[in-house]
Amino acid sequence: MTPMDYEFLRKLLKERSGLDLSADKQYLVESRLIPLARRVGLAGIAELAAKMKGGSEALTAEVVEAMTTNETFFFRDKIPFDHLRETVLPELLQARANRRSLRIWCAASSSGQEPYSIAMCLKEFASTLMGWRVEILATDLSQGVLDKSRAGVFSQFEVQRGLPIQMLVKHFTQVGELWQLNADIRAMVQHRQLNLLQDFSHLGTFDVIFCRNVLIYFDQNTKASIFDRLARVLEADGVLALGAAESVVGISDAFKPYPERRGLYSPNPARTARAGATALMQQALKAVASR
Ligand SMILES: C[S@@+](CC[C@H](N)C(=O)[O-])C[C@H]1O[C@@H](n2cnc3c(N)ncnc32)[C@H](O)[C@@H]1O
């Protein structure tokens, strides 16, 4: 791959998906894009880049998708799901007892192991949640992983990673060498394609947001912008869960870590109050200007 082609791809991926590739990641780009080029009948990366420069939007989308890392597994890191079951859900169920609704967003859901782990946790509260409106929204940039997630079919290897055997027996049906997630758990999760670089305020507000193991691929400014926008769609008493290697510390003051709940963050009230005051001020200024 020529340095010019690498620079072209690096810039494009940053703009389209937020992926922040350092100068020495040619091998990664080659290992993902040479097979793609061959599959679509091109000789290699030079031809691929030329076709993209010529404006092939479908090919560009395929390239962006091929460069996503979709590694995931059931109950990844365990601790956030223990917190969900033991503290977050019990507290939210109490706080929302009058409203009787709960909205959870899994913001980079990959092939479904994460949103379905959340659904299996929620299922344990089924009797309390009778008559509630409960939503789990799973979104991802990649259409390919969303299709896999919707199907809810997992290999032996996938169900062996993180899924307790009791959950496998309870919620899955073996079909040949594969495992089909039962319809009641599948029906708890809605899927939608969404790029975190783009506006997501139209999704409404959530009580819990899982945004795990995706921000690690982005630069500091992109992370800060996403944290800011996540804080605006999270309820004041809501919870944000990040991956084990991720944190808001030193990047954004939109959230603060929960003491003693590793990986969980709450919206920063000082920041929310400031944002509220600014919004009120802007409204007042608009009213004065329109007189
Ligand atoms: C490593 S997986 C993490 C999956 C899951 N959250 C977990 O922790 O197991 C990262 C996911 O982020 C998605 N992704 C990458 N860039 C994205 C973007 N700009 N907007 C939304 N999703 C993105 C990828 O397609 C991939 O499925």
PDB file of C-alpha atoms in Angstrom, residues 44-244:
ATOM      1  CA  GLY A  44      -5.675  -4.803  -4.225  1.00  0.00           C
ATOM      2  CA  ILE A  45      -5.778  -1.676  -2.087  1.00  0.00           C
ATOM      3  CA  ALA A  46      -4.644   0.703  -4.845  1.00  0.00           C
ATOM      4  CA  GLU A  47      -7.644  -0.252  -7.006  1.00  0.00           C
ATOM      5  CA  LEU A  48      -9.929  -0.174  -3.979  1.00  0.00           C
ATOM      6  CA  ALA A  49      -8.810   3.358  -3.060  1.00  0.00           C
ATOM      7  CA  ALA A  50      -9.149   4.515  -6.674  1.00  0.00           C
ATOM      8  CA  LYS A  51     -12.715   3.211  -6.858  1.00  0.00           C
ATOM      9  CA  MET A  52     -13.603   4.896  -3.575  1.00  0.00           C
ATOM     10  CA  LYS A  53     -12.098   8.173  -4.782  1.00  0.00           C
ATOM     11  CA  GLY A  54     -14.284   7.752  -7.867  1.00  0.00           C
ATOM     12  CA  GLY A  55     -17.279   8.041  -5.526  1.00  0.00           C
ATOM     13  CA  SER A  56     -18.411   4.443  -4.919  1.00  0.00           C
ATOM     14  CA  GLU A  57     -20.515   4.971  -1.785  1.00  0.00           C
ATOM     15  CA  ALA A  58     -21.479   1.288  -1.442  1.00  0.00           C
ATOM     16  CA  LEU A  59     -17.810   0.249  -1.511  1.00  0.00           C
ATOM     17  CA  THR A  60     -16.891   2.953   1.004  1.00  0.00           C
ATOM     18  CA  ALA A  61     -19.576   1.646   3.382  1.00  0.00           C
ATOM     19  CA  GLU A  62     -18.146  -1.882   2.991  1.00  0.00           C
ATOM     20  CA  VAL A  63     -14.636  -0.615   3.743  1.00  0.00           C
ATOM     21  CA  VAL A  64     -15.809   1.243   6.870  1.00  0.00           C
ATOM     22  CA  GLU A  65     -17.658  -1.876   8.018  1.00  0.00           C
ATOM     23  CA  ALA A  66     -14.682  -4.158   7.332  1.00  0.00           C
ATOM     24  CA  MET A  67     -12.493  -1.952   9.518  1.00  0.00           C
ATOM     25  CA  THR A  68     -14.752  -2.201  12.579  1.00  0.00           C
ATOM     26  CA  THR A  69     -13.629  -4.524  15.366  1.00  0.00           C
ATOM     27  CA  ASN A  70     -16.629  -6.526  16.537  1.00  0.00           C
ATOM     28  CA  GLU A  71     -15.073  -8.555  19.367  1.00  0.00           C
ATOM     29  CA  THR A  72     -17.690  -9.185  22.056  1.00  0.00           C
ATOM     30  CA  PHE A  73     -18.954 -11.888  24.375  1.00  0.00           C
ATOM     31  CA  PHE A  74     -21.757 -12.593  26.828  1.00  0.00           C
ATOM     32  CA  PHE A  75     -21.518 -10.836  30.225  1.00  0.00           C
ATOM     33  CA  ARG A  76     -18.200  -9.291  29.183  1.00  0.00           C
ATOM     34  CA  ASP A  77     -16.172  -8.220  32.266  1.00  0.00           C
ATOM     35  CA  LYS A  78     -18.954  -9.650  34.496  1.00  0.00           C
ATOM     36  CA  ILE A  79     -18.830  -6.750  37.027  1.00  0.00           C
ATOM     37  CA  PRO A  80     -21.106  -4.287  35.139  1.00  0.00           C
ATOM     38  CA  PHE A  81     -23.754  -7.006  34.845  1.00  0.00           C
ATOM     39  CA  ASP A  82     -23.444  -7.871  38.554  1.00  0.00           C
ATOM     40  CA  HIS A  83     -23.989  -4.166  39.332  1.00  0.00           C
ATOM     41  CA  LEU A  84     -26.908  -4.059  36.922  1.00  0.00           C
ATOM     42  CA  ARG A  85     -28.604  -6.966  38.655  1.00  0.00           C
ATOM     43  CA  GLU A  86     -27.688  -6.147  42.248  1.00  0.00           C
ATOM     44  CA  THR A  87     -27.898  -2.345  42.461  1.00  0.00           C
ATOM     45  CA  VAL A  88     -28.737  -0.462  39.256  1.00  0.00           C
ATOM     46  CA  LEU A  89     -31.957  -2.266  38.316  1.00  0.00           C
ATOM     47  CA  PRO A  90     -33.346  -2.569  41.865  1.00  0.00           C
ATOM     48  CA  GLU A  91     -32.755   1.176  42.402  1.00  0.00           C
ATOM     49  CA  LEU A  92     -34.244   2.166  39.052  1.00  0.00           C
ATOM     50  CA  LEU A  93     -37.273  -0.085  39.518  1.00  0.00           C
ATOM     51  CA  GLN A  94     -37.998   1.757  42.735  1.00  0.00           C
ATOM     52  CA  ALA A  95     -37.373   5.187  41.240  1.00  0.00           C
ATOM     53  CA  ARG A  96     -39.579   4.459  38.204  1.00  0.00           C
ATOM     54  CA  ALA A  97     -42.394   2.711  40.123  1.00  0.00           C
ATOM     55  CA  ASN A  98     -44.922   5.415  39.201  1.00  0.00           C
ATOM     56  CA  ARG A  99     -43.841   5.868  35.616  1.00  0.00           C
ATOM     57  CA  ARG A 100     -43.504   2.113  35.033  1.00  0.00           C
ATOM     58  CA  SER A 101     -41.145   2.448  32.120  1.00  0.00           C
ATOM     59  CA  LEU A 102     -37.476   1.707  31.618  1.00  0.00           C
ATOM     60  CA  ARG A 103     -35.277   2.466  28.605  1.00  0.00           C
ATOM     61  CA  ILE A 104     -31.844   0.902  28.129  1.00  0.00           C
ATOM     62  CA  TRP A 105     -29.514   1.684  25.222  1.00  0.00           C
ATOM     63  CA  CYS A 106     -26.660  -0.541  24.155  1.00  0.00           C
ATOM     64  CA  ALA A 107     -24.774   1.909  21.956  1.00  0.00           C
ATOM     65  CA  ALA A 108     -22.228  -0.327  20.176  1.00  0.00           C
ATOM     66  CA  SER A 109     -23.970  -3.643  20.457  1.00  0.00           C
ATOM     67  CA  SER A 110     -21.993  -5.698  17.923  1.00  0.00           C
ATOM     68  CA  SER A 111     -23.437  -9.192  17.311  1.00  0.00           C
ATOM     69  CA  GLY A 112     -25.829  -9.026  20.269  1.00  0.00           C
ATOM     70  CA  GLN A 113     -24.065 -10.708  23.179  1.00  0.00           C
ATOM     71  CA  GLU A 114     -24.143  -7.466  25.202  1.00  0.00           C
ATOM     72  CA  PRO A 115     -27.797  -6.394  24.709  1.00  0.00           C
ATOM     73  CA  TYR A 116     -28.941  -9.991  25.181  1.00  0.00           C
ATOM     74  CA  SER A 117     -26.903 -10.248  28.406  1.00  0.00           C
ATOM     75  CA  ILE A 118     -28.799  -7.146  29.575  1.00  0.00           C
ATOM     76  CA  ALA A 119     -32.097  -8.738  28.500  1.00  0.00           C
ATOM     77  CA  MET A 120     -31.292 -11.919  30.464  1.00  0.00           C
ATOM     78  CA  CYS A 121     -30.572  -9.780  33.570  1.00  0.00           C
ATOM     79  CA  LEU A 122     -33.878  -7.938  33.117  1.00  0.00           C
ATOM     80  CA  LYS A 123     -35.732 -11.220  32.726  1.00  0.00           C
ATOM     81  CA  GLU A 124     -34.857 -11.975  36.349  1.00  0.00           C
ATOM     82  CA  PHE A 125     -37.102  -9.030  37.303  1.00  0.00           C
ATOM     83  CA  ALA A 126     -40.000 -10.219  35.114  1.00  0.00           C
ATOM     84  CA  SER A 127     -42.572 -10.408  37.914  1.00  0.00           C
ATOM     85  CA  THR A 128     -41.844  -6.835  39.103  1.00  0.00           C
ATOM     86  CA  LEU A 129     -41.824  -5.568  35.528  1.00  0.00           C
ATOM     87  CA  MET A 130     -45.254  -6.952  34.692  1.00  0.00           C
ATOM     88  CA  GLY A 131     -47.235  -4.127  33.028  1.00  0.00           C
ATOM     89  CA  TRP A 132     -44.122  -1.961  32.536  1.00  0.00           C
ATOM     90  CA  ARG A 133     -42.926  -0.600  29.210  1.00  0.00           C
ATOM     91  CA  VAL A 134     -39.372  -1.921  28.955  1.00  0.00           C
ATOM     92  CA  GLU A 135     -37.143  -1.145  25.993  1.00  0.00           C
ATOM     93  CA  ILE A 136     -33.649  -2.344  25.163  1.00  0.00           C
ATOM     94  CA  LEU A 137     -32.319  -0.588  22.080  1.00  0.00           C
ATOM     95  CA  ALA A 138     -29.258  -2.134  20.412  1.00  0.00           C
ATOM     96  CA  THR A 139     -27.439   0.070  17.896  1.00  0.00           C
ATOM     97  CA  ASP A 140     -24.251  -0.330  15.921  1.00  0.00           C
ATOM     98  CA  LEU A 141     -22.563   1.220  12.896  1.00  0.00           C
ATOM     99  CA  SER A 142     -22.225  -2.150  11.205  1.00  0.00           C
ATOM    100  CA  GLN A 143     -25.273  -3.583   9.459  1.00  0.00           C
ATOM    101  CA  GLY A 144     -23.575  -7.011   9.310  1.00  0.00           C
ATOM    102  CA  VAL A 145     -23.355  -7.430  13.085  1.00  0.00           C
ATOM    103  CA  LEU A 146     -26.885  -6.082  13.549  1.00  0.00           C
ATOM    104  CA  ASP A 147     -28.201  -8.766  11.172  1.00  0.00           C
ATOM    105  CA  LYS A 148     -26.376 -11.428  13.156  1.00  0.00           C
ATOM    106  CA  SER A 149     -27.708  -9.995  16.402  1.00  0.00           C
ATOM    107  CA  ARG A 150     -31.301  -9.956  15.135  1.00  0.00           C
ATOM    108  CA  ALA A 151     -31.026 -13.628  14.178  1.00  0.00           C
ATOM    109  CA  GLY A 152     -29.888 -14.513  17.722  1.00  0.00           C
ATOM    110  CA  VAL A 153     -28.014 -17.608  16.582  1.00  0.00           C
ATOM    111  CA  PHE A 154     -24.667 -18.302  18.232  1.00  0.00           C
ATOM    112  CA  SER A 155     -21.945 -20.894  17.779  1.00  0.00           C
ATOM    113  CA  GLN A 156     -20.753 -23.306  20.451  1.00  0.00           C
ATOM    114  CA  PHE A 157     -17.618 -21.142  20.822  1.00  0.00           C
ATOM    115  CA  GLU A 158     -19.703 -17.984  21.316  1.00  0.00           C
ATOM    116  CA  VAL A 159     -21.964 -19.461  23.995  1.00  0.00           C
ATOM    117  CA  GLN A 160     -18.923 -20.841  25.820  1.00  0.00           C
ATOM    118  CA  ARG A 161     -17.557 -17.319  26.243  1.00  0.00           C
ATOM    119  CA  GLY A 162     -18.991 -15.730  29.392  1.00  0.00           C
ATOM    120  CA  LEU A 163     -22.449 -17.298  29.359  1.00  0.00           C
ATOM    121  CA  PRO A 164     -23.193 -19.248  32.564  1.00  0.00           C
ATOM    122  CA  ILE A 165     -24.401 -22.788  31.787  1.00  0.00           C
ATOM    123  CA  GLN A 166     -27.718 -22.214  33.627  1.00  0.00           C
ATOM    124  CA  MET A 167     -28.447 -19.273  31.295  1.00  0.00           C
ATOM    125  CA  LEU A 168     -27.591 -21.381  28.252  1.00  0.00           C
ATOM    126  CA  VAL A 169     -29.994 -24.100  29.343  1.00  0.00           C
ATOM    127  CA  LYS A 170     -32.720 -21.603  30.279  1.00  0.00           C
ATOM    128  CA  HIS A 171     -32.629 -19.230  27.325  1.00  0.00           C
ATOM    129  CA  PHE A 172     -31.226 -21.143  24.311  1.00  0.00           C
ATOM    130  CA  THR A 173     -32.312 -24.043  22.124  1.00  0.00           C
ATOM    131  CA  GLN A 174     -29.733 -26.215  20.406  1.00  0.00           C
ATOM    132  CA  VAL A 175     -30.179 -26.439  16.636  1.00  0.00           C
ATOM    133  CA  GLY A 176     -27.551 -28.778  15.189  1.00  0.00           C
ATOM    134  CA  GLU A 177     -24.190 -27.284  16.124  1.00  0.00           C
ATOM    135  CA  LEU A 178     -25.664 -23.858  16.847  1.00  0.00           C
ATOM    136  CA  TRP A 179     -27.622 -22.271  19.680  1.00  0.00           C
ATOM    137  CA  GLN A 180     -30.769 -20.251  19.001  1.00  0.00           C
ATOM    138  CA  LEU A 181     -31.666 -17.654  21.615  1.00  0.00           C
ATOM    139  CA  ASN A 182     -35.284 -18.135  22.667  1.00  0.00           C
ATOM    140  CA  ALA A 183     -37.904 -15.812  21.183  1.00  0.00           C
ATOM    141  CA  ASP A 184     -38.891 -14.147  24.488  1.00  0.00           C
ATOM    142  CA  ILE A 185     -35.348 -12.794  25.041  1.00  0.00           C
ATOM    143  CA  ARG A 186     -34.912 -11.856  21.366  1.00  0.00           C
ATOM    144  CA  ALA A 187     -38.196  -9.926  21.453  1.00  0.00           C
ATOM    145  CA  MET A 188     -36.873  -7.753  24.310  1.00  0.00           C
ATOM    146  CA  VAL A 189     -34.230  -6.149  22.057  1.00  0.00           C
ATOM    147  CA  GLN A 190     -34.872  -3.699  19.215  1.00  0.00           C
ATOM    148  CA  HIS A 191     -32.122  -3.132  16.656  1.00  0.00           C
ATOM    149  CA  ARG A 192     -31.219  -0.032  14.707  1.00  0.00           C
ATOM    150  CA  GLN A 193     -28.188   1.131  12.725  1.00  0.00           C
ATOM    151  CA  LEU A 194     -26.599   4.208  14.274  1.00  0.00           C
ATOM    152  CA  ASN A 195     -23.260   5.965  13.945  1.00  0.00           C
ATOM    153  CA  LEU A 196     -22.163   7.496  17.247  1.00  0.00           C
ATOM    154  CA  LEU A 197     -20.462  10.330  15.344  1.00  0.00           C
ATOM    155  CA  GLN A 198     -23.892  11.522  14.234  1.00  0.00           C
ATOM    156  CA  ASP A 199     -26.635  13.212  16.218  1.00  0.00           C
ATOM    157  CA  PHE A 200     -28.602  10.738  18.361  1.00  0.00           C
ATOM    158  CA  SER A 201     -30.807  13.156  20.321  1.00  0.00           C
ATOM    159  CA  HIS A 202     -33.866  11.861  18.397  1.00  0.00           C
ATOM    160  CA  LEU A 203     -33.606   8.559  20.324  1.00  0.00           C
ATOM    161  CA  GLY A 204     -35.058  10.240  23.431  1.00  0.00           C
ATOM    162  CA  THR A 205     -33.744   9.728  26.952  1.00  0.00           C
ATOM    163  CA  PHE A 206     -32.516   6.554  28.626  1.00  0.00           C
ATOM    164  CA  ASP A 207     -32.222   5.224  32.148  1.00  0.00           C
ATOM    165  CA  VAL A 208     -29.145   3.117  31.401  1.00  0.00           C
ATOM    166  CA  ILE A 209     -26.609   3.399  28.585  1.00  0.00           C
ATOM    167  CA  PHE A 210     -24.011   0.737  27.823  1.00  0.00           C
ATOM    168  CA  CYS A 211     -21.348   2.255  25.549  1.00  0.00           C
ATOM    169  CA  ARG A 212     -18.542  -0.227  25.979  1.00  0.00           C
ATOM    170  CA  ASN A 213     -15.335  -0.999  24.115  1.00  0.00           C
ATOM    171  CA  VAL A 214     -15.976   1.359  21.233  1.00  0.00           C
ATOM    172  CA  LEU A 215     -14.645   4.726  22.437  1.00  0.00           C
ATOM    173  CA  ILE A 216     -11.157   3.185  22.755  1.00  0.00           C
ATOM    174  CA  TYR A 217     -10.905   3.424  18.950  1.00  0.00           C
ATOM    175  CA  PHE A 218     -11.584   7.195  18.905  1.00  0.00           C
ATOM    176  CA  ASP A 219      -9.407  10.251  19.581  1.00  0.00           C
ATOM    177  CA  GLN A 220      -9.870  12.457  22.669  1.00  0.00           C
ATOM    178  CA  ASN A 221     -12.032  15.123  20.966  1.00  0.00           C
ATOM    179  CA  THR A 222     -14.380  12.518  19.509  1.00  0.00           C
ATOM    180  CA  LYS A 223     -14.681  10.803  22.897  1.00  0.00           C
ATOM    181  CA  ALA A 224     -15.396  14.138  24.626  1.00  0.00           C
ATOM    182  CA  SER A 225     -18.090  15.031  22.085  1.00  0.00           C
ATOM    183  CA  ILE A 226     -19.755  11.621  22.482  1.00  0.00           C
ATOM    184  CA  PHE A 227     -19.661  11.844  26.303  1.00  0.00           C
ATOM    185  CA  ASP A 228     -21.284  15.289  26.094  1.00  0.00           C
ATOM    186  CA  ARG A 229     -24.063  14.031  23.870  1.00  0.00           C
ATOM    187  CA  LEU A 230     -24.549  10.836  25.903  1.00  0.00           C
ATOM    188  CA  ALA A 231     -25.008  12.959  29.044  1.00  0.00           C
ATOM    189  CA  ARG A 232     -27.821  14.837  27.294  1.00  0.00           C
ATOM    190  CA  VAL A 233     -29.786  11.632  26.589  1.00  0.00           C
ATOM    191  CA  LEU A 234     -29.244  10.046  30.018  1.00  0.00           C
ATOM    192  CA  GLU A 235     -31.724  10.700  32.843  1.00  0.00           C
ATOM    193  CA  ALA A 236     -30.260  12.659  35.793  1.00  0.00           C
ATOM    194  CA  ASP A 237     -30.330   9.499  37.947  1.00  0.00           C
ATOM    195  CA  GLY A 238     -29.337   7.246  35.025  1.00  0.00           C
ATOM    196  CA  VAL A 239     -26.220   5.138  34.666  1.00  0.00           C
ATOM    197  CA  LEU A 240     -23.545   4.956  31.949  1.00  0.00           C
ATOM    198  CA  ALA A 241     -21.482   1.755  31.679  1.00  0.00           C
ATOM    199  CA  LEU A 242     -18.080   1.880  29.953  1.00  0.00           C
ATOM    200  CA  GLY A 243     -15.593  -0.869  29.089  1.00  0.00           C
ATOM    201  CA  ALA A 244     -12.935  -2.024  31.537  1.00  0.00           C
TER     202      ALA A 244
END
